[in-house]
Coordinates of N, CA and C in Angstrom, one line a residue:
M1 N 0.8 -1.2 0.0 CA 0.0 0.0 0.0 C 0.9 1.2 0.0
N2 N 0.6 2.2 -0.9 CA 1.3 3.4 -1.0 C 0.8 4.4 0.1
H3 N 1.7 5.3 0.5 CA 1.3 6.4 1.3 C 0.4 7.3 0.5
P4 N -0.4 8.1 1.2 CA -1.3 9.1 0.5 C -0.4 10.1 -0.3
T5 N -0.9 10.6 -1.4 CA -0.2 11.6 -2.2 C -0.9 12.9 -2.0
A6 N -0.1 14.0 -1.7 CA -0.7 15.3 -1.4 C -1.0 16.0 -2.8
F7 N -2.2 16.7 -2.8 CA -2.6 17.5 -4.0 C -3.0 18.8 -3.5
T8 N -2.9 19.8 -4.4 CA -3.4 21.2 -4.0 C -4.5 21.5 -5.0
W9 N -5.6 22.0 -4.5 CA -6.8 22.4 -5.3 C -6.6 23.8 -5.8
D10 N -6.7 24.0 -7.2 CA -6.6 25.3 -7.8 C -8.1 25.6 -8.2
A11 N -8.8 26.4 -7.5 CA -10.2 26.7 -7.7 C -10.4 27.4 -9.0
E12 N -9.5 28.4 -9.4 CA -9.6 29.1 -10.6 C -9.5 28.3 -11.8
A13 N -8.5 27.4 -11.9 CA -8.3 26.5 -13.0 C -9.1 25.3 -12.9
C14 N -9.7 25.0 -11.8 CA -10.5 23.8 -11.5 C -9.7 22.6 -11.8
V15 N -8.5 22.6 -11.1 CA -7.5 21.5 -11.3 C -6.9 21.1 -9.9
M16 N -6.7 19.8 -9.8 CA -6.1 19.3 -8.6 C -4.6 18.9 -9.0
S17 N -3.6 19.6 -8.5 CA -2.2 19.4 -8.9 C -1.5 18.7 -7.8
P18 N -0.7 17.7 -8.2 CA 0.1 17.0 -7.2 C 1.2 17.9 -6.6
K19 N 1.4 17.8 -5.3 CA 2.5 18.5 -4.6 C 3.8 18.1 -5.1
W20 N 4.0 16.8 -5.4 CA 5.2 16.2 -5.8 C 4.9 15.5 -7.1
P21 N 5.0 16.2 -8.3 CA 4.6 15.6 -9.6 C 5.3 14.3 -10.0
R22 N 6.6 14.2 -9.7 CA 7.3 12.9 -10.1 C 6.8 11.7 -9.3
L23 N 6.5 11.9 -8.0 CA 5.9 10.9 -7.2 C 4.6 10.5 -7.7
A24 N 3.7 11.5 -8.0 CA 2.4 11.2 -8.5 C 2.5 10.4 -9.9
A25 N 3.4 10.8 -10.7 CA 3.6 10.2 -12.0 C 4.0 8.7 -11.9
S26 N 4.7 8.4 -10.8 CA 5.1 7.0 -10.6 C 4.0 6.2 -10.0
R27 N 3.0 6.8 -9.4 CA 1.9 6.1 -8.8 C 0.6 6.0 -9.6
F28 N 0.4 7.0 -10.5 CA -0.8 7.1 -11.2 C -0.6 7.0 -12.7
E29 N -1.6 6.4 -13.4 CA -1.5 6.1 -14.8 C -2.3 7.1 -15.5
G30 N -1.8 7.7 -16.6 CA -2.5 8.7 -17.4 C -3.8 8.1 -18.0
G31 N -4.8 8.9 -18.0 CA -6.1 8.5 -18.6 C -7.0 7.6 -17.8
R32 N -6.5 7.3 -16.6 CA -7.4 6.5 -15.6 C -8.1 7.5 -14.7
D33 N -9.2 7.0 -14.2 CA -9.9 7.8 -13.2 C -9.5 7.4 -11.8
Y34 N -9.4 8.4 -10.9 CA -9.0 8.1 -9.5 C -9.9 8.9 -8.6
L35 N -10.3 8.3 -7.5 CA -11.1 9.0 -6.5 C -10.2 9.7 -5.4
L36 N -10.5 10.9 -5.1 CA -9.7 11.6 -4.1 C -10.6 11.7 -2.8
A37 N -10.0 11.4 -1.7 CA -10.7 11.5 -0.4 C -10.0 12.6 0.4
D38 N -10.8 13.4 1.1 CA -10.3 14.5 1.9 C -10.0 13.8 3.3
V39 N -8.7 13.8 3.6 CA -8.2 13.1 4.8 C -7.7 14.2 5.8
E40 N -8.3 14.1 7.0 CA -7.9 15.0 8.0 C -6.5 14.6 8.6
H41 N -5.5 15.4 8.5 CA -4.2 15.0 9.0 C -4.1 15.1 10.5
R42 N -3.4 14.1 11.0 CA -3.2 14.0 12.5 C -1.8 14.7 12.8
S43 N -1.7 15.4 13.8 CA -0.5 16.1 14.1 C 0.6 15.2 14.7
D44 N 1.8 15.4 14.4 CA 2.9 14.7 15.0 C 3.0 15.0 16.5
A45 N 2.6 16.3 16.9 CA 2.6 16.7 18.3 C 1.7 15.8 19.1
S46 N 0.5 15.5 18.6 CA -0.5 14.6 19.3 C 0.1 13.2 19.5
H47 N 0.7 12.8 18.4 CA 1.4 11.4 18.5 C 2.5 11.4 19.5
R48 N 3.3 12.4 19.5 CA 4.4 12.5 20.5 C 3.9 12.6 21.9
H49 N 2.8 13.4 22.1 CA 2.2 13.6 23.4 C 1.8 12.3 24.0
E50 N 1.1 11.4 23.2 CA 0.7 10.1 23.7 C 1.9 9.4 24.3
F51 N 3.0 9.3 23.6 CA 4.1 8.5 24.0 C 4.8 9.2 25.2
A52 N 4.7 10.5 25.3 CA 5.3 11.2 26.5 C 4.5 10.9 27.7
W53 N 3.2 11.0 27.7 CA 2.5 10.8 29.0 C 2.5 9.3 29.3
L54 N 2.5 8.4 28.3 CA 2.6 7.0 28.5 C 3.9 6.6 29.2
R55 N 5.0 7.2 28.8 CA 6.3 6.9 29.4 C 6.2 7.4 30.9
E56 N 5.6 8.5 31.1 CA 5.5 9.0 32.5 C 4.7 8.1 33.3
A57 N 3.5 7.7 32.8 CA 2.7 6.8 33.5 C 3.3 5.4 33.8
W58 N 4.0 4.9 32.8 CA 4.8 3.6 32.9 C 5.8 3.7 34.1
N59 N 6.5 4.8 34.2 CA 7.4 5.0 35.3 C 6.7 5.1 36.6
S60 N 5.4 5.4 36.6 CA 4.7 5.5 37.9 C 3.9 4.3 38.2
L61 N 4.1 3.2 37.5 CA 3.3 2.0 37.8 C 3.6 1.5 39.2
P62 N 2.6 1.1 40.0 CA 2.8 0.5 41.3 C 3.6 -0.7 41.2
E63 N 4.4 -1.0 42.2 CA 5.3 -2.2 42.2 C 4.6 -3.5 41.9
H64 N 3.4 -3.6 42.5 CA 2.7 -4.9 42.4 C 2.2 -5.2 41.0
I65 N 2.2 -4.3 40.1 CA 1.8 -4.6 38.7 C 2.9 -4.2 37.7
A66 N 4.0 -3.6 38.1 CA 5.0 -3.2 37.2 C 5.6 -4.3 36.3
D67 N 5.7 -5.5 36.9 CA 6.3 -6.7 36.2 C 5.4 -7.1 35.0
E68 N 4.1 -6.8 35.1 CA 3.2 -7.1 34.0 C 3.4 -6.3 32.7
F69 N 4.1 -5.2 32.9 CA 4.3 -4.3 31.8 C 5.8 -4.0 31.7
P70 N 6.6 -4.8 31.1 CA 8.1 -4.6 31.1 C 8.5 -3.4 30.3
T71 N 7.6 -2.9 29.3 CA 7.9 -1.8 28.5 C 6.7 -0.9 28.4
T72 N 6.9 0.3 27.9 CA 5.7 1.2 27.6 C 4.9 0.6 26.5
E73 N 5.5 -0.1 25.6 CA 4.8 -0.8 24.5 C 3.8 -1.8 25.0
H74 N 4.2 -2.6 26.0 CA 3.4 -3.6 26.6 C 2.1 -2.9 27.2
L75 N 2.4 -1.8 27.9 CA 1.3 -1.0 28.6 C 0.4 -0.5 27.5
R76 N 0.9 0.1 26.5 CA 0.1 0.8 25.5 C -0.8 -0.2 24.8
K77 N -0.2 -1.4 24.4 CA -1.0 -2.4 23.6 C -2.0 -3.0 24.5
W78 N -1.7 -3.3 25.8 CA -2.7 -3.8 26.7 C -3.8 -2.8 26.9
A79 N -3.5 -1.5 27.0 CA -4.6 -0.5 27.2 C -5.4 -0.4 25.9
L80 N -4.8 -0.5 24.8 CA -5.6 -0.5 23.5 C -6.6 -1.6 23.5
I81 N -6.2 -2.8 23.9 CA -7.1 -4.0 23.9 C -8.2 -3.8 24.9
Q82 N -7.8 -3.3 26.1 CA -8.8 -3.1 27.1 C -9.8 -2.0 26.7
A83 N -9.4 -1.1 25.9 CA -10.3 0.0 25.4 C -11.1 -0.4 24.2
G84 N -10.9 -1.6 23.7 CA -11.7 -2.1 22.5 C -11.1 -1.8 21.2
F85 N -9.8 -1.3 21.2 CA -9.1 -1.1 19.9 C -8.3 -2.3 19.6
F86 N -8.9 -3.3 19.1 CA -8.2 -4.6 18.8 C -8.8 -5.3 17.6
H87 N -8.1 -6.2 17.1 CA -8.5 -7.2 16.1 C -8.7 -8.5 16.8
E88 N -9.8 -9.2 16.6 CA -10.0 -10.5 17.3 C -10.1 -11.6 16.3
T89 N -9.5 -12.7 16.7 CA -9.5 -14.0 15.9 C -10.0 -15.1 16.8
M90 N -11.0 -15.8 16.4 CA -11.5 -17.0 17.2 C -11.1 -18.2 16.4
I91 N -10.4 -19.1 17.0 CA -10.0 -20.4 16.4 C -10.6 -21.6 17.1
D92 N -11.3 -22.4 16.3 CA -11.9 -23.6 16.8 C -10.8 -24.7 16.6
A93 N -10.1 -25.0 17.7 CA -9.0 -26.0 17.7 C -9.5 -27.4 17.7
G94 N -10.7 -27.7 17.9 CA -11.2 -29.0 17.9 C -11.3 -29.7 19.2
S95 N -10.3 -29.4 20.1 CA -10.3 -30.1 21.4 C -9.6 -29.1 22.4
S96 N -9.9 -29.3 23.7 CA -9.2 -28.5 24.7 C -7.7 -28.6 24.7
A97 N -7.2 -29.8 24.5 CA -5.8 -30.0 24.4 C -5.2 -29.3 23.2
A98 N -5.8 -29.4 22.1 CA -5.3 -28.7 20.9 C -5.4 -27.2 21.1
A99 N -6.5 -26.7 21.8 CA -6.6 -25.3 22.0 C -5.4 -24.7 22.9
L100 N -5.0 -25.5 23.8 CA -3.9 -25.1 24.6 C -2.6 -25.0 23.8
R101 N -2.4 -25.9 22.9 CA -1.2 -25.8 22.0 C -1.3 -24.6 21.0
V102 N -2.5 -24.4 20.5 CA -2.7 -23.2 19.6 C -2.5 -21.9 20.4
A103 N -3.0 -21.9 21.6 CA -2.8 -20.7 22.4 C -1.3 -20.4 22.7
S104 N -0.6 -21.5 23.0 CA 0.8 -21.3 23.2 C 1.5 -20.8 22.0
Y105 N 1.2 -21.3 20.8 CA 1.8 -20.8 19.6 C 1.4 -19.3 19.4
A106 N 0.1 -18.9 19.6 CA -0.3 -17.6 19.4 C 0.4 -16.6 20.3
R107 N 0.6 -17.0 21.6 CA 1.4 -16.2 22.5 C 2.8 -16.0 22.1
S108 N 3.4 -17.0 21.5 CA 4.8 -16.9 21.1 C 5.0 -16.1 19.9
K109 N 4.0 -15.9 19.0 CA 4.2 -15.1 17.8 C 3.9 -13.6 18.0
D110 N 3.2 -13.3 19.1 CA 2.9 -11.9 19.4 C 2.9 -11.7 20.9
E111 N 4.0 -11.2 21.5 CA 4.1 -11.1 22.9 C 3.1 -10.1 23.5
F112 N 2.5 -9.3 22.7 CA 1.5 -8.3 23.1 C 0.1 -8.7 23.1
A113 N -0.2 -9.9 22.4 CA -1.5 -10.3 22.2 C -2.1 -10.8 23.5
H114 N -3.4 -10.7 23.6 CA -4.2 -11.2 24.7 C -4.8 -12.5 24.2
V115 N -4.4 -13.6 24.7 CA -4.9 -14.9 24.2 C -5.6 -15.7 25.3
V116 N -6.8 -16.2 25.1 CA -7.6 -16.9 26.1 C -8.1 -18.2 25.5
V117 N -8.1 -19.2 26.3 CA -8.7 -20.5 25.8 C -10.0 -20.6 26.5
R118 N -11.0 -21.0 25.7 CA -12.4 -21.2 26.2 C -12.8 -22.5 25.6
G119 N -12.6 -23.6 26.4 CA -12.9 -24.9 25.9 C -12.0 -25.3 24.7
H120 N -12.6 -25.6 23.6 CA -11.8 -25.9 22.4 C -11.6 -24.7 21.5
F121 N -11.9 -23.5 22.0 CA -11.7 -22.3 21.2 C -10.6 -21.5 21.8
V122 N -9.9 -20.8 20.9 CA -8.8 -19.9 21.3 C -9.3 -18.5 20.8
V123 N -9.3 -17.5 21.7 CA -9.6 -16.2 21.3 C -8.3 -15.3 21.4
E124 N -7.9 -14.7 20.3 CA -6.7 -13.9 20.2 C -7.1 -12.5 19.9
R125 N -6.6 -11.6 20.7 CA -6.9 -10.2 20.5 C -5.5 -9.5 20.3
T126 N -5.4 -8.7 19.2 CA -4.2 -8.0 19.0 C -4.5 -6.5 18.9
A127 N -3.7 -5.6 19.5 CA -4.0 -4.2 19.5 C -4.0 -3.7 18.1
K128 N -4.9 -2.8 17.8 CA -4.9 -2.1 16.5 C -3.7 -1.1 16.5
S129 N -3.1 -1.0 15.3 CA -2.0 -0.1 15.1 C -2.5 1.3 15.2
Q130 N -1.7 2.2 15.8 CA -2.0 3.6 15.9 C -1.1 4.4 14.9
S131 N -0.5 3.7 14.0 CA 0.4 4.4 13.0 C -0.5 5.4 12.2
M132 N 0.2 6.4 11.7 CA -0.6 7.4 10.9 C -1.2 6.8 9.7
R133 N -0.7 5.8 9.2 CA -1.2 5.1 8.0 C -2.5 4.3 8.4
A134 N -2.4 3.7 9.6 CA -3.5 2.8 10.0 C -4.7 3.5 10.7
M135 N -4.4 4.6 11.3 CA -5.5 5.2 12.1 C -5.5 6.7 11.8
G136 N -6.7 7.2 11.4 CA -6.9 8.6 11.1 C -7.0 9.4 12.4
K137 N -7.1 10.7 12.2 CA -7.1 11.7 13.3 C -8.2 11.4 14.4
A138 N -9.4 11.2 13.9 CA -10.5 11.0 14.9 C -10.3 9.6 15.7
D139 N -10.0 8.6 14.9 CA -9.8 7.3 15.6 C -8.6 7.3 16.6
F140 N -7.5 8.0 16.1 CA -6.4 8.1 17.0 C -6.7 8.9 18.3
Q141 N -7.4 10.0 18.1 CA -7.8 10.8 19.3 C -8.7 10.0 20.2
A142 N -9.6 9.2 19.7 CA -10.5 8.4 20.5 C -9.7 7.3 21.2
S143 N -8.8 6.7 20.5 CA -8.0 5.6 21.2 C -7.0 6.2 22.2
K144 N -6.5 7.4 21.9 CA -5.6 8.1 22.9 C -6.3 8.4 24.2
T145 N -7.5 9.0 24.0 CA -8.3 9.4 25.2 C -8.7 8.1 26.0
A146 N -9.1 7.1 25.3 CA -9.5 5.8 26.0 C -8.4 5.2 26.7
I147 N -7.2 5.1 26.1 CA -6.1 4.5 26.8 C -5.6 5.3 28.0
M148 N -5.7 6.7 27.8 CA -5.3 7.6 28.9 C -6.2 7.3 30.1
E149 N -7.5 7.1 29.9 CA -8.4 6.9 31.0 C -8.1 5.5 31.7
I150 N -7.8 4.5 30.9 CA -7.5 3.2 31.4 C -6.2 3.2 32.2
V151 N -5.1 3.8 31.6 CA -3.8 3.9 32.3 C -3.9 4.7 33.6
A152 N -4.6 5.8 33.5 CA -4.8 6.7 34.7 C -5.4 5.9 35.8
G153 N -6.5 5.1 35.5 CA -7.1 4.3 36.5 C -6.2 3.3 37.1
L154 N -5.3 2.7 36.2 CA -4.3 1.7 36.6 C -3.3 2.3 37.7
I155 N -2.9 3.5 37.5 CA -1.9 4.1 38.4 C -2.6 5.0 39.5
G156 N -3.9 5.1 39.4 CA -4.7 5.7 40.5 C -4.6 7.2 40.4
V157 N -4.7 7.8 39.2 CA -4.8 9.3 39.0 C -5.9 9.6 38.1
E158 N -6.3 10.8 38.0 CA -7.3 11.2 37.0 C -6.6 11.4 35.6
S159 N -7.3 11.0 34.6 CA -6.7 11.2 33.2 C -6.3 12.6 33.0
A160 N -7.0 13.6 33.5 CA -6.7 15.0 33.3 C -5.3 15.3 33.9
T161 N -4.9 14.5 35.0 CA -3.6 14.7 35.6 C -2.5 14.3 34.6
L162 N -2.7 13.2 33.9 CA -1.7 12.8 32.9 C -1.6 13.8 31.8
Q163 N -2.8 14.3 31.4 CA -2.8 15.3 30.3 C -2.1 16.6 30.7
R164 N -2.3 17.1 31.9 CA -1.7 18.3 32.4 C -0.2 18.1 32.6
Q165 N 0.2 17.0 33.2 CA 1.6 16.8 33.4 C 2.5 16.9 32.2
Q166 N 2.0 16.3 31.1 CA 2.7 16.3 29.9 C 2.7 17.7 29.1
E167 N 1.5 18.4 29.3 CA 1.4 19.7 28.7 C 2.4 20.7 29.3
A168 N 2.6 20.5 30.6 CA 3.5 21.3 31.4 C 5.0 21.0 31.1
A169 N 5.2 19.8 30.7 CA 6.6 19.4 30.4 C 7.2 20.1 29.2

């Protein structure tokens, strides 16, 4: 999948011109029709803000749960899953014994996945990507707010406290 290509609208000429013509020429074929979608850009500052407050919160984890989250990435992906920002796969392994083996494999391929065995079924949840390519501005903001609330609850502070601490930094 290619990254989005930026265009500028010229209302007088009624023309959409590529910001980088050579790049557009390498991606688009002359004479074909293409649909353009207006995409709201997400700021790098908002992205950086999430990782800053998350690092601060991770450093504040109570001792009794700190081992559950060896890195900020573990905490972030756990919180995304808790907040409902995940992809879910259900696997019918055929038997309880097979389900345990499948679950073991699923855990080994993604250390961040939440894997549960329910009888002969394996439920695997993996956190959605928050990359700029995978998540637009509105979804990113919703996920950021949701995980901030979850993490704040985990460390025993108000989410507004995490927000203010990083804005002051």
